[in-house]
Amino acid sequence: MAAQRGEFRSRLGFILAAAGSAVGLGNIWGFPTQAASNGGGAFLFTYLVLAFALAYPALMAELLIGRHTHRNMSQALGALPQHAGLKRIGMLTGIGGLVTASLILSFYGIVAGWMLGFASSYPLEAIGFTQSAEWLITFSTPRNLTLTGIFMALTMSVVVGGVEDGIERWSRRLMPILIATLVVLSLYVLTLDGAMTGLSIYLRPDFSKILSGDLLIDALGSAFFSLSLGVGTMLIYGSYLSDNEHVPSVGAQVALLDVGIAVLAGFLILPAMYVADARGVAIFNAAGGLLSEDTLIFSVLPALFSTMDTIGLWLATAFFILMSIAALTSSISMLEVPVAYLIERHGLSRHRATLIAGCSIAAFSGLIALNFERLFGLVITISTRYGQPLLGIVVCLFAGWLWHRDALLAELKKNDTAADQRWFWKIWPLYVKWICPIIIGVILVRSIL
Ligand code: TRP
C-alpha cells in the first residue's frame, strides 16, 4: 500500500478532471452527427434522459466505490465483499479494467496522434514547410508511430506529476481552453452562409426517429463510452475525491458537463458541415447519411478550412488543438488506471509506474500501427464493445449486491447527515442492483449477436 495517496485539492479541480476524462474525441466526432441523423432535438432530449437515467447511476457506482475504498479498481472491488471467492472475482475484474483501459488508450493514442499531426501541419504549411506539413496529415506507418509516441509521452508527462500537480493542474488549465475554443469556433462558424441550415437540422425534433429500439441502445452505448465507464477511470478519480464532497451532486455536474459539451460541439460541427456543403464540399455518404467520425474530422472539415484562406488556417489550428486537448485530458485518465494499480498494489514509485505502464501501452500502440488493418478495428471492438459493458455490469453488481446497505449509507452520510431522506438513497440502490445490469446486459448481448 502506498504511504500517501493523492487527493484532488478542490471540487472544481475534480469536476474538471473527471469531465476532462469524459469529454474526448467521442463527444466531438460522434455525437453531433449521430444526433443530426437521428431525430435532432428529439435525440438530444432522449440522450439527456438516458444519460441521467442509466449512465449516471453507473457513474455513481464507480465514483462511490472509489471514494469509499480510496483504492484502485482491483483493490476496491476486492474490498467490498466478505466472501473470499467473491473478493478474488473483484480483484480480477479490476485487473480486467486496467487491461481494458490500456487497450482503449493504445488505439486512442493513435487517433490522438493524428490530431497533433493536423494541429501542427497548418502552422508549418503557413511558414513554408510544405513537405513536413503534408507528411503530418498523410496516413503512413512512420507518421503514425512518431505522432503516437509523442502523444503518449505527453500523457506520461502529465500523469507522472501525480493527482494534484499532474492531473488536476493540467485539467484546470486545459478544460477552460477547450470550452472557450469550442464557443469561439461555434460563434464564428454560425455567422457563415449555410450555418443556419446545419443548426436547424441539428435541433429540429423528429420524434419518429428516436422510438426505434436500436437507436436507443446505440445511444446508451455511446453514453457509456462518453462517460468513461466500466474500466475504473471514474473509480480511480473518485478514490482521489475528498470525504467532504457530496458525491451524488459532483457526479451529476460531471455528467452534465459531458453532455453539455457534446451538445455544444453540435453547434460547431453541424453548422460547419452545412457551410462546407454550401461551398461544394461533399458532406453526405453514398447512402445519403451525414459523413461522420474520421471522415468528418480528417477530410470534410479540412476541405472546409481550405476554402477559407488565412482565417481557415487559424480555424483549423484552433480546431485540432481543441481535439488534441480533448484527447489528452481523456488519455491521462486512462493511463492513471494501470499506474495507480502498480503504485498501490506493487509499491512502485509513481515515476516507475508511469514509465512502465506508459511504455508498455505505447509499445502496444506501435504494434497496432504496424498491423493497422488487422488490429486497429479489432482492439476497438474488444475493448469498447465487449470489455467495457462486461466490466460495467460487474461494477454495478458489486455496488448493488455486495456492498452492504449500512456501509453504503454510512458512505453517503459522510457529508450529508440526511442522506437517508434523499431521493438518491431511495432510488439509486435499486437501480444499480437491477436496472443497470439488465440494460447493460441487453446492450452487450445485442452487440455480440
Ligand atoms: N470518454 C472519453 C471520450 O469520450 C474516452 C475515455 C476516457 C474512455 N477514459 C475512458 C472511454 C475509459 C472508455 C473508458 O472520448
CSV table of C-alpha atoms and ligand atoms in Angstrom, one decimal:
chain,number,residue,atom,x,y,z
A,1,MET,CA,0.0,0.0,0.0
A,2,ALA,CA,1.3,3.4,-0.9
A,3,ALA,CA,2.1,5.6,2.2
A,4,GLN,CA,0.4,8.7,0.8
A,5,ARG,CA,-2.4,8.9,-1.7
A,6,GLY,CA,-3.1,11.8,-3.8
A,7,GLU,CA,-6.3,13.8,-3.4
A,8,PHE,CA,-7.9,16.5,-5.5
A,9,ARG,CA,-7.3,19.9,-4.0
A,10,SER,CA,-10.7,21.3,-4.9
A,11,ARG,CA,-14.1,20.4,-6.0
A,12,LEU,CA,-13.7,22.3,-9.2
A,13,GLY,CA,-10.4,20.5,-9.9
A,14,PHE,CA,-12.1,17.2,-9.5
A,15,ILE,CA,-15.0,18.2,-11.7
A,16,LEU,CA,-12.8,19.5,-14.5
A,17,ALA,CA,-10.6,16.4,-14.3
A,18,ALA,CA,-13.5,14.0,-14.4
A,19,ALA,CA,-15.2,16.0,-17.1
A,20,GLY,CA,-11.9,16.1,-18.9
A,21,SER,CA,-11.8,12.3,-18.9
A,22,ALA,CA,-15.4,12.1,-20.1
A,23,VAL,CA,-15.1,14.8,-22.8
A,24,GLY,CA,-13.0,13.3,-25.5
A,25,LEU,CA,-12.9,12.5,-29.2
A,26,GLY,CA,-16.2,10.7,-28.8
A,27,ASN,CA,-18.1,13.8,-27.9
A,28,ILE,CA,-16.9,15.8,-30.9
A,29,TRP,CA,-16.6,13.3,-33.7
A,30,GLY,CA,-19.5,11.1,-32.9
A,31,PHE,CA,-22.3,12.8,-31.0
A,32,PRO,CA,-23.2,15.8,-33.3
A,33,THR,CA,-23.6,13.7,-36.4
A,34,GLN,CA,-25.4,10.9,-34.6
A,35,ALA,CA,-27.8,13.5,-33.2
A,36,ALA,CA,-28.4,15.2,-36.6
A,37,SER,CA,-29.0,11.9,-38.4
A,38,ASN,CA,-31.3,10.5,-35.7
A,39,GLY,CA,-34.0,13.0,-34.9
A,40,GLY,CA,-32.1,16.1,-34.0
A,41,GLY,CA,-33.7,17.8,-30.9
A,42,ALA,CA,-35.6,14.7,-30.1
A,43,PHE,CA,-32.4,12.7,-30.0
A,44,LEU,CA,-30.7,15.3,-27.8
A,45,PHE,CA,-33.6,15.1,-25.4
A,46,THR,CA,-33.6,11.3,-25.3
A,47,TYR,CA,-29.8,11.2,-24.9
A,48,LEU,CA,-30.1,13.5,-21.9
A,49,VAL,CA,-32.8,11.4,-20.3
A,50,LEU,CA,-30.8,8.2,-21.0
A,51,ALA,CA,-27.6,9.7,-19.7
A,52,PHE,CA,-29.2,10.6,-16.5
A,53,ALA,CA,-31.5,7.6,-16.1
A,54,LEU,CA,-28.9,4.9,-16.9
A,55,ALA,CA,-25.3,6.2,-17.4
A,56,TYR,CA,-25.4,8.5,-14.3
A,57,PRO,CA,-26.2,5.6,-11.9
A,58,ALA,CA,-23.3,3.6,-13.3
A,59,LEU,CA,-21.0,6.6,-13.0
A,60,MET,CA,-22.1,6.9,-9.4
A,61,ALA,CA,-21.3,3.3,-8.7
A,62,GLU,CA,-17.7,3.9,-9.8
A,63,LEU,CA,-17.3,7.2,-8.0
A,64,LEU,CA,-18.9,5.9,-4.8
A,65,ILE,CA,-16.9,2.7,-4.7
A,66,GLY,CA,-13.7,4.7,-5.4
A,67,ARG,CA,-14.4,7.3,-2.7
A,68,HIS,CA,-15.4,4.7,-0.2
A,69,THR,CA,-12.4,2.5,-0.5
A,70,HIS,CA,-9.8,5.1,-1.6
A,71,ARG,CA,-8.2,2.4,-3.7
A,72,ASN,CA,-7.6,1.4,-7.3
A,73,MET,CA,-10.3,-0.7,-9.0
A,74,SER,CA,-8.8,-4.1,-8.2
A,75,GLN,CA,-8.2,-3.5,-4.5
A,76,ALA,CA,-11.5,-1.6,-4.3
A,77,LEU,CA,-13.6,-4.4,-5.7
A,78,GLY,CA,-11.6,-6.9,-3.7
A,79,ALA,CA,-12.5,-5.0,-0.5
A,80,LEU,CA,-16.3,-4.8,-0.9
A,81,PRO,CA,-17.4,-8.5,-0.5
A,82,GLN,CA,-16.8,-10.6,2.6
A,83,HIS,CA,-16.6,-13.9,0.8
A,84,ALA,CA,-13.0,-14.9,-0.3
A,85,GLY,CA,-14.1,-16.2,-3.7
A,86,LEU,CA,-16.0,-13.0,-4.5
A,87,LYS,CA,-13.1,-11.0,-3.3
A,88,ARG,CA,-11.0,-12.8,-5.9
A,89,ILE,CA,-13.5,-12.1,-8.6
A,90,GLY,CA,-13.5,-8.4,-7.6
A,91,MET,CA,-9.7,-8.2,-7.9
A,92,LEU,CA,-9.7,-10.0,-11.2
A,93,THR,CA,-12.4,-7.6,-12.5
A,94,GLY,CA,-10.1,-4.7,-11.5
A,95,ILE,CA,-7.3,-6.2,-13.5
A,96,GLY,CA,-9.6,-6.7,-16.4
A,97,GLY,CA,-10.4,-3.0,-16.0
A,98,LEU,CA,-6.8,-2.0,-16.2
A,99,VAL,CA,-6.1,-4.2,-19.2
A,100,THR,CA,-9.2,-2.7,-21.0
A,101,ALA,CA,-8.3,0.8,-20.1
A,102,SER,CA,-4.8,0.2,-21.5
A,103,LEU,CA,-6.2,-1.3,-24.7
A,104,ILE,CA,-8.5,1.7,-25.1
A,105,LEU,CA,-5.5,4.0,-24.6
A,106,SER,CA,-3.5,2.1,-27.2
A,107,PHE,CA,-5.9,2.9,-30.0
A,108,TYR,CA,-7.0,6.2,-28.7
A,109,GLY,CA,-3.3,7.3,-28.6
A,110,ILE,CA,-3.0,6.6,-32.4
A,111,VAL,CA,-6.1,8.7,-33.2
A,112,ALA,CA,-4.9,11.5,-30.8
A,113,GLY,CA,-1.6,11.4,-32.6
A,114,TRP,CA,-3.4,12.3,-35.8
A,115,MET,CA,-4.9,15.3,-34.1
A,116,LEU,CA,-1.4,16.5,-33.1
A,117,GLY,CA,-0.3,16.0,-36.7
A,118,PHE,CA,-3.1,18.1,-38.1
A,119,ALA,CA,-2.7,20.8,-35.4
A,120,SER,CA,0.9,21.3,-36.3
A,121,SER,CA,0.6,20.8,-40.0
A,122,TYR,CA,-1.3,24.1,-40.6
A,123,PRO,CA,1.2,26.4,-39.0
A,124,LEU,CA,4.1,24.5,-40.7
A,125,GLU,CA,2.4,24.9,-44.0
A,126,ALA,CA,1.9,28.6,-43.4
A,127,ILE,CA,5.6,29.2,-42.8
A,128,GLY,CA,6.6,27.2,-45.9
A,129,PHE,CA,7.4,23.7,-44.6
A,130,THR,CA,5.1,22.2,-47.1
A,131,GLN,CA,6.6,18.8,-47.2
A,132,SER,CA,6.6,18.2,-43.5
A,133,ALA,CA,3.1,19.6,-43.3
A,134,GLU,CA,2.0,17.1,-45.9
A,135,TRP,CA,3.7,14.3,-44.2
A,136,LEU,CA,1.9,15.1,-40.9
A,137,ILE,CA,-1.5,14.7,-42.4
A,138,THR,CA,-0.9,11.8,-44.8
A,139,PHE,CA,-1.5,8.3,-43.5
A,140,SER,CA,1.7,6.3,-43.1
A,141,THR,CA,3.2,3.9,-40.6
A,142,PRO,CA,6.2,6.2,-39.7
A,143,ARG,CA,3.9,9.1,-39.2
A,144,ASN,CA,1.5,7.1,-37.0
A,145,LEU,CA,4.4,5.7,-34.9
A,146,THR,CA,6.0,9.1,-34.4
A,147,LEU,CA,2.9,11.0,-33.5
A,148,THR,CA,1.6,8.3,-31.2
A,149,GLY,CA,4.9,8.2,-29.5
A,150,ILE,CA,4.8,12.0,-29.0
A,151,PHE,CA,1.2,11.8,-27.7
A,152,MET,CA,2.0,9.0,-25.3
A,153,ALA,CA,5.0,11.0,-24.0
A,154,LEU,CA,2.7,14.0,-23.4
A,155,THR,CA,0.2,11.8,-21.5
A,156,MET,CA,3.0,10.3,-19.4
A,157,SER,CA,4.4,13.7,-18.6
A,158,VAL,CA,1.1,14.8,-17.0
A,159,VAL,CA,0.5,11.5,-15.1
A,160,VAL,CA,4.0,11.4,-13.7
A,161,GLY,CA,3.1,14.7,-11.8
A,162,GLY,CA,0.5,12.8,-9.8
A,163,VAL,CA,-3.0,13.7,-8.9
A,164,GLU,CA,-2.7,17.3,-7.7
A,165,ASP,CA,0.3,18.5,-9.7
A,166,GLY,CA,-0.3,16.5,-12.8
A,167,ILE,CA,-3.9,15.5,-13.5
A,168,GLU,CA,-5.7,18.3,-11.6
A,169,ARG,CA,-3.3,21.1,-12.6
A,170,TRP,CA,-3.5,20.2,-16.3
A,171,SER,CA,-7.2,19.7,-16.3
A,172,ARG,CA,-7.7,23.1,-14.7
A,173,ARG,CA,-5.6,24.7,-17.4
A,174,LEU,CA,-6.8,22.7,-20.4
A,175,MET,CA,-10.6,22.4,-19.8
A,176,PRO,CA,-11.3,26.1,-19.8
A,177,ILE,CA,-9.3,26.5,-23.0
A,178,LEU,CA,-11.2,23.7,-24.6
A,179,ILE,CA,-14.6,25.2,-23.7
A,180,ALA,CA,-13.6,28.7,-24.8
A,181,THR,CA,-12.2,27.4,-28.1
A,182,LEU,CA,-15.4,25.5,-28.7
A,183,VAL,CA,-17.6,28.5,-28.0
A,184,VAL,CA,-15.5,30.9,-30.1
A,185,LEU,CA,-15.3,28.5,-33.0
A,186,SER,CA,-19.1,27.8,-33.0
A,187,LEU,CA,-19.9,31.5,-32.8
A,188,TYR,CA,-17.7,32.3,-35.8
A,189,VAL,CA,-19.0,29.4,-37.8
A,190,LEU,CA,-22.6,30.4,-37.1
A,191,THR,CA,-22.0,33.7,-38.9
A,192,LEU,CA,-21.2,31.9,-42.2
A,193,ASP,CA,-23.5,31.1,-45.1
A,194,GLY,CA,-25.2,27.8,-44.7
A,195,ALA,CA,-24.7,27.5,-40.9
A,196,MET,CA,-28.3,28.1,-40.1
A,197,THR,CA,-29.3,25.1,-42.2
A,198,GLY,CA,-27.0,22.9,-40.2
A,199,LEU,CA,-28.3,24.3,-37.0
A,200,SER,CA,-31.9,23.7,-37.9
A,201,ILE,CA,-31.1,20.1,-38.9
A,202,TYR,CA,-29.3,19.6,-35.6
A,203,LEU,CA,-32.1,20.9,-33.5
A,204,ARG,CA,-35.3,20.1,-35.4
A,205,PRO,CA,-37.0,17.4,-33.4
A,206,ASP,CA,-38.2,14.3,-35.2
A,207,PHE,CA,-39.7,12.1,-32.6
A,208,SER,CA,-40.5,9.3,-35.1
A,209,LYS,CA,-36.7,8.5,-35.4
A,210,ILE,CA,-36.0,8.0,-31.7
A,211,LEU,CA,-38.6,5.4,-31.0
A,212,SER,CA,-36.5,2.8,-32.6
A,213,GLY,CA,-35.1,0.4,-30.0
A,214,ASP,CA,-31.7,0.0,-31.8
A,215,LEU,CA,-31.2,3.7,-31.7
A,216,LEU,CA,-31.8,3.9,-28.0
A,217,ILE,CA,-29.4,1.1,-27.4
A,218,ASP,CA,-26.7,2.7,-29.6
A,219,ALA,CA,-27.2,6.0,-27.8
A,220,LEU,CA,-26.7,4.3,-24.5
A,221,GLY,CA,-23.6,2.6,-25.7
A,222,SER,CA,-22.2,6.0,-26.7
A,223,ALA,CA,-23.2,7.4,-23.3
A,224,PHE,CA,-21.1,4.7,-21.7
A,225,PHE,CA,-18.1,5.3,-23.8
A,226,SER,CA,-18.5,9.0,-23.3
A,227,LEU,CA,-18.7,8.9,-19.5
A,228,SER,CA,-15.5,6.6,-19.5
A,229,LEU,CA,-17.4,3.9,-17.6
A,230,GLY,CA,-16.5,0.3,-16.8
A,231,VAL,CA,-12.8,0.3,-16.7
A,232,GLY,CA,-12.1,2.1,-13.5
A,233,THR,CA,-11.1,5.6,-14.7
A,234,MET,CA,-14.0,7.1,-12.8
A,235,LEU,CA,-13.4,4.8,-9.9
A,236,ILE,CA,-9.8,5.9,-9.5
A,237,TYR,CA,-10.8,9.6,-9.9
A,238,GLY,CA,-13.5,9.0,-7.2
A,239,SER,CA,-10.9,7.5,-5.0
A,240,TYR,CA,-9.0,10.8,-5.0
A,241,LEU,CA,-12.0,12.7,-4.0
A,242,SER,CA,-12.1,14.2,-0.5
A,243,ASP,CA,-14.5,12.7,2.0
A,244,ASN,CA,-16.0,16.2,2.4
A,245,GLU,CA,-17.5,16.2,-1.1
A,246,HIS,CA,-21.1,15.2,-1.8
A,247,VAL,CA,-20.6,12.6,-4.5
A,248,PRO,CA,-24.1,12.5,-5.9
A,249,SER,CA,-24.0,16.2,-6.8
A,250,VAL,CA,-20.4,16.3,-8.1
A,251,GLY,CA,-21.2,13.2,-10.2
A,252,ALA,CA,-24.2,15.0,-11.6
A,253,GLN,CA,-22.1,18.0,-12.5
A,254,VAL,CA,-19.6,15.8,-14.3
A,255,ALA,CA,-22.4,14.1,-16.3
A,256,LEU,CA,-23.9,17.5,-17.1
A,257,LEU,CA,-20.7,18.9,-18.3
A,258,ASP,CA,-20.0,15.9,-20.5
A,259,VAL,CA,-23.4,16.0,-22.2
A,260,GLY,CA,-23.3,19.8,-22.3
A,261,ILE,CA,-20.0,19.8,-24.2
A,262,ALA,CA,-21.2,17.2,-26.6
A,263,VAL,CA,-24.3,19.3,-27.3
A,264,LEU,CA,-22.1,22.4,-27.7
A,265,ALA,CA,-19.9,20.5,-30.2
A,266,GLY,CA,-23.0,20.1,-32.2
A,267,PHE,CA,-23.3,23.9,-32.5
A,268,LEU,CA,-19.9,23.8,-34.2
A,269,ILE,CA,-19.9,20.6,-36.2
A,270,LEU,CA,-23.3,20.7,-37.9
A,271,PRO,CA,-23.3,24.3,-38.9
A,272,ALA,CA,-19.7,23.8,-40.2
A,273,MET,CA,-20.8,20.8,-42.3
A,274,TYR,CA,-23.5,22.8,-44.0
A,275,VAL,CA,-21.2,25.7,-44.5
A,276,ALA,CA,-18.9,23.2,-46.2
A,277,ASP,CA,-21.9,21.9,-48.2
A,278,ALA,CA,-22.7,25.5,-49.4
A,279,ARG,CA,-19.1,25.7,-50.6
A,280,GLY,CA,-19.3,22.5,-52.6
A,281,VAL,CA,-17.6,20.1,-50.2
A,282,ALA,CA,-19.3,16.6,-50.1
A,283,ILE,CA,-20.9,16.0,-46.7
A,284,PHE,CA,-23.1,13.0,-47.4
A,285,ASN,CA,-22.1,9.4,-47.9
A,286,ALA,CA,-23.4,7.2,-50.7
A,287,ALA,CA,-26.4,6.1,-48.5
A,288,GLY,CA,-27.4,9.8,-48.1
A,289,GLY,CA,-26.3,10.0,-44.4
A,290,LEU,CA,-24.0,12.6,-43.0
A,291,LEU,CA,-20.4,11.8,-43.1
A,292,SER,CA,-19.1,11.2,-39.6
A,293,GLU,CA,-16.2,10.2,-37.4
A,294,ASP,CA,-12.8,10.1,-39.0
A,295,THR,CA,-14.0,11.1,-42.5
A,296,LEU,CA,-15.7,14.1,-40.9
A,297,ILE,CA,-12.7,15.2,-38.9
A,298,PHE,CA,-9.9,14.4,-41.3
A,299,SER,CA,-11.5,15.2,-44.7
A,300,VAL,CA,-14.7,17.2,-44.5
A,301,LEU,CA,-13.5,19.8,-42.1
A,302,PRO,CA,-10.0,20.2,-43.6
A,303,ALA,CA,-11.7,20.6,-47.0
A,304,LEU,CA,-13.9,23.3,-45.5
A,305,PHE,CA,-10.9,25.1,-43.9
A,306,SER,CA,-9.1,25.1,-47.2
A,307,THR,CA,-11.9,27.2,-48.8
A,308,MET,CA,-11.2,29.9,-46.3
A,309,ASP,CA,-7.6,31.3,-46.8
A,310,THR,CA,-5.9,32.8,-43.7
A,311,ILE,CA,-8.8,32.6,-41.4
A,312,GLY,CA,-9.1,28.9,-42.4
A,313,LEU,CA,-5.6,28.4,-41.1
A,314,TRP,CA,-6.4,29.8,-37.7
A,315,LEU,CA,-9.7,27.9,-37.5
A,316,ALA,CA,-8.1,24.6,-38.5
A,317,THR,CA,-5.2,25.1,-36.0
A,318,ALA,CA,-7.6,26.0,-33.2
A,319,PHE,CA,-9.9,23.1,-34.0
A,320,PHE,CA,-7.2,20.5,-34.0
A,321,ILE,CA,-5.7,21.9,-30.8
A,322,LEU,CA,-9.1,21.6,-29.3
A,323,MET,CA,-9.3,17.9,-30.4
A,324,SER,CA,-5.8,17.3,-29.0
A,325,ILE,CA,-6.7,18.8,-25.7
A,326,ALA,CA,-9.9,16.7,-25.5
A,327,ALA,CA,-7.8,13.6,-26.2
A,328,LEU,CA,-5.2,14.4,-23.7
A,329,THR,CA,-7.5,15.0,-20.7
A,330,SER,CA,-9.1,11.7,-21.6
A,331,SER,CA,-5.9,9.7,-22.1
A,332,ILE,CA,-4.4,10.8,-18.8
A,333,SER,CA,-7.4,9.3,-17.0
A,334,MET,CA,-6.9,6.0,-18.9
A,335,LEU,CA,-3.2,5.8,-18.0
A,336,GLU,CA,-3.9,6.6,-14.4
A,337,VAL,CA,-5.7,3.3,-14.1
A,338,PRO,CA,-2.7,1.0,-14.5
A,339,VAL,CA,-0.4,3.5,-12.9
A,340,ALA,CA,-2.4,3.6,-9.7
A,341,TYR,CA,-2.5,-0.2,-9.6
A,342,LEU,CA,1.2,-0.5,-10.0
A,343,ILE,CA,1.8,2.1,-7.2
A,344,GLU,CA,-0.7,0.7,-4.7
A,345,ARG,CA,-0.5,-3.0,-5.4
A,346,HIS,CA,3.1,-3.4,-6.2
A,347,GLY,CA,4.6,-0.5,-4.3
A,348,LEU,CA,6.3,1.2,-7.3
A,349,SER,CA,7.1,4.8,-7.3
A,350,ARG,CA,4.9,7.0,-9.5
A,351,HIS,CA,7.9,7.6,-11.8
A,352,ARG,CA,8.5,3.9,-12.4
A,353,ALA,CA,4.8,3.0,-12.6
A,354,THR,CA,4.2,5.7,-15.2
A,355,LEU,CA,7.3,4.7,-17.2
A,356,ILE,CA,6.4,1.0,-17.2
A,357,ALA,CA,2.7,1.4,-17.9
A,358,GLY,CA,3.1,4.2,-20.4
A,359,CYS,CA,5.9,2.5,-22.4
A,360,SER,CA,4.1,-0.8,-22.5
A,361,ILE,CA,1.0,0.8,-23.8
A,362,ALA,CA,3.0,2.8,-26.3
A,363,ALA,CA,4.7,-0.4,-27.5
A,364,PHE,CA,1.3,-2.0,-28.0
A,365,SER,CA,0.1,1.1,-29.9
A,366,GLY,CA,3.2,0.6,-32.1
A,367,LEU,CA,2.2,-3.0,-32.7
A,368,ILE,CA,-1.2,-1.8,-33.8
A,369,ALA,CA,0.3,0.9,-36.0
A,370,LEU,CA,2.5,-1.7,-37.7
A,371,ASN,CA,-0.5,-4.0,-38.3
A,372,PHE,CA,-3.1,-1.3,-38.7
A,373,GLU,CA,-5.6,-3.1,-41.0
A,374,ARG,CA,-5.6,-6.2,-38.8
A,375,LEU,CA,-5.5,-4.8,-35.3
A,376,PHE,CA,-7.0,-1.3,-35.1
A,377,GLY,CA,-10.6,-2.2,-35.5
A,378,LEU,CA,-10.2,-5.4,-33.5
A,379,VAL,CA,-8.8,-3.7,-30.5
A,380,ILE,CA,-11.6,-1.1,-30.6
A,381,THR,CA,-14.2,-3.8,-30.7
A,382,ILE,CA,-12.8,-6.0,-28.0
A,383,SER,CA,-12.2,-3.1,-25.6
A,384,THR,CA,-15.3,-0.9,-26.1
A,385,ARG,CA,-18.0,-3.3,-27.4
A,386,TYR,CA,-17.3,-6.2,-25.1
A,387,GLY,CA,-14.8,-5.2,-22.4
A,388,GLN,CA,-16.4,-2.0,-21.2
A,389,PRO,CA,-20.0,-3.2,-20.9
A,390,LEU,CA,-19.0,-6.5,-19.3
A,391,LEU,CA,-16.9,-4.8,-16.7
A,392,GLY,CA,-19.6,-2.2,-16.2
A,393,ILE,CA,-22.1,-5.0,-15.3
A,394,VAL,CA,-19.7,-6.4,-12.7
A,395,VAL,CA,-19.1,-3.0,-11.1
A,396,CYS,CA,-22.9,-2.4,-10.9
A,397,LEU,CA,-23.4,-5.9,-9.4
A,398,PHE,CA,-20.7,-5.3,-6.8
A,399,ALA,CA,-22.2,-1.9,-5.9
A,400,GLY,CA,-25.8,-3.2,-5.9
A,401,TRP,CA,-25.4,-6.7,-4.3
A,402,LEU,CA,-22.1,-7.0,-2.5
A,403,TRP,CA,-21.8,-3.6,-0.8
A,404,HIS,CA,-23.6,-3.8,2.5
A,405,ARG,CA,-26.5,-1.3,2.7
A,406,ASP,CA,-25.3,0.1,6.0
A,407,ALA,CA,-21.8,0.6,4.7
A,408,LEU,CA,-23.2,2.4,1.7
A,409,LEU,CA,-25.5,4.6,3.7
A,410,ALA,CA,-22.6,5.4,6.0
A,411,GLU,CA,-20.6,6.4,2.9
A,412,LEU,CA,-23.3,8.7,1.8
A,413,LYS,CA,-23.7,10.2,5.3
A,414,LYS,CA,-20.1,11.2,5.4
A,415,ASN,CA,-21.1,14.7,4.2
A,416,ASP,CA,-24.9,14.6,4.3
A,417,THR,CA,-26.4,13.6,7.6
A,418,ALA,CA,-29.9,13.4,6.0
A,419,ALA,CA,-28.7,11.1,3.2
A,420,ASP,CA,-31.3,8.5,4.1
A,421,GLN,CA,-34.1,11.0,3.3
A,422,ARG,CA,-32.9,11.7,-0.2
A,423,TRP,CA,-34.2,10.5,-3.5
A,424,PHE,CA,-30.8,9.2,-4.3
A,425,TRP,CA,-30.9,6.8,-1.5
A,426,LYS,CA,-34.4,5.7,-2.3
A,427,ILE,CA,-33.8,5.1,-6.0
A,428,TRP,CA,-30.1,4.5,-6.7
A,429,PRO,CA,-29.5,1.2,-4.8
A,430,LEU,CA,-32.4,-0.4,-6.7
A,431,TYR,CA,-31.1,1.0,-10.0
A,432,VAL,CA,-27.6,-0.4,-9.7
A,433,LYS,CA,-29.0,-3.7,-8.4
A,434,TRP,CA,-31.4,-4.4,-11.2
A,435,ILE,CA,-31.9,-1.9,-13.9
A,436,CYS,CA,-28.3,-1.1,-14.8
A,437,PRO,CA,-27.0,-4.7,-15.1
A,438,ILE,CA,-30.1,-5.7,-17.1
A,439,ILE,CA,-29.9,-2.8,-19.6
A,440,ILE,CA,-26.1,-3.1,-20.0
A,441,GLY,CA,-26.6,-6.8,-20.4
A,442,VAL,CA,-29.1,-6.2,-23.2
A,443,ILE,CA,-26.7,-3.9,-25.0
A,444,LEU,CA,-23.9,-6.5,-24.6
A,445,VAL,CA,-25.9,-9.4,-25.9
A,446,ARG,CA,-27.2,-7.4,-28.8
A,447,SER,CA,-23.7,-6.3,-29.8
A,448,ILE,CA,-22.5,-9.9,-29.6
A,449,LEU,CA,-25.4,-11.2,-31.7
B,1,TRP,N1,-14.8,9.4,-22.6
B,1,TRP,C1,-13.7,9.6,-23.5
B,1,TRP,C2,-14.3,10.1,-24.8
B,1,TRP,O1,-15.4,10.4,-25.0
B,1,TRP,C3,-12.8,8.5,-23.7
B,1,TRP,C4,-12.4,7.8,-22.4
B,1,TRP,C5,-11.6,8.2,-21.4
B,1,TRP,C6,-12.8,6.5,-22.1
B,1,TRP,N2,-11.5,7.3,-20.4
B,1,TRP,C7,-12.2,6.2,-20.8
B,1,TRP,C8,-13.6,5.6,-22.7
B,1,TRP,C9,-12.4,4.9,-20.3
B,1,TRP,C10,-13.8,4.3,-22.1
B,1,TRP,C11,-13.2,4.0,-20.9
B,1,TRP,O2,-13.6,10.2,-25.8
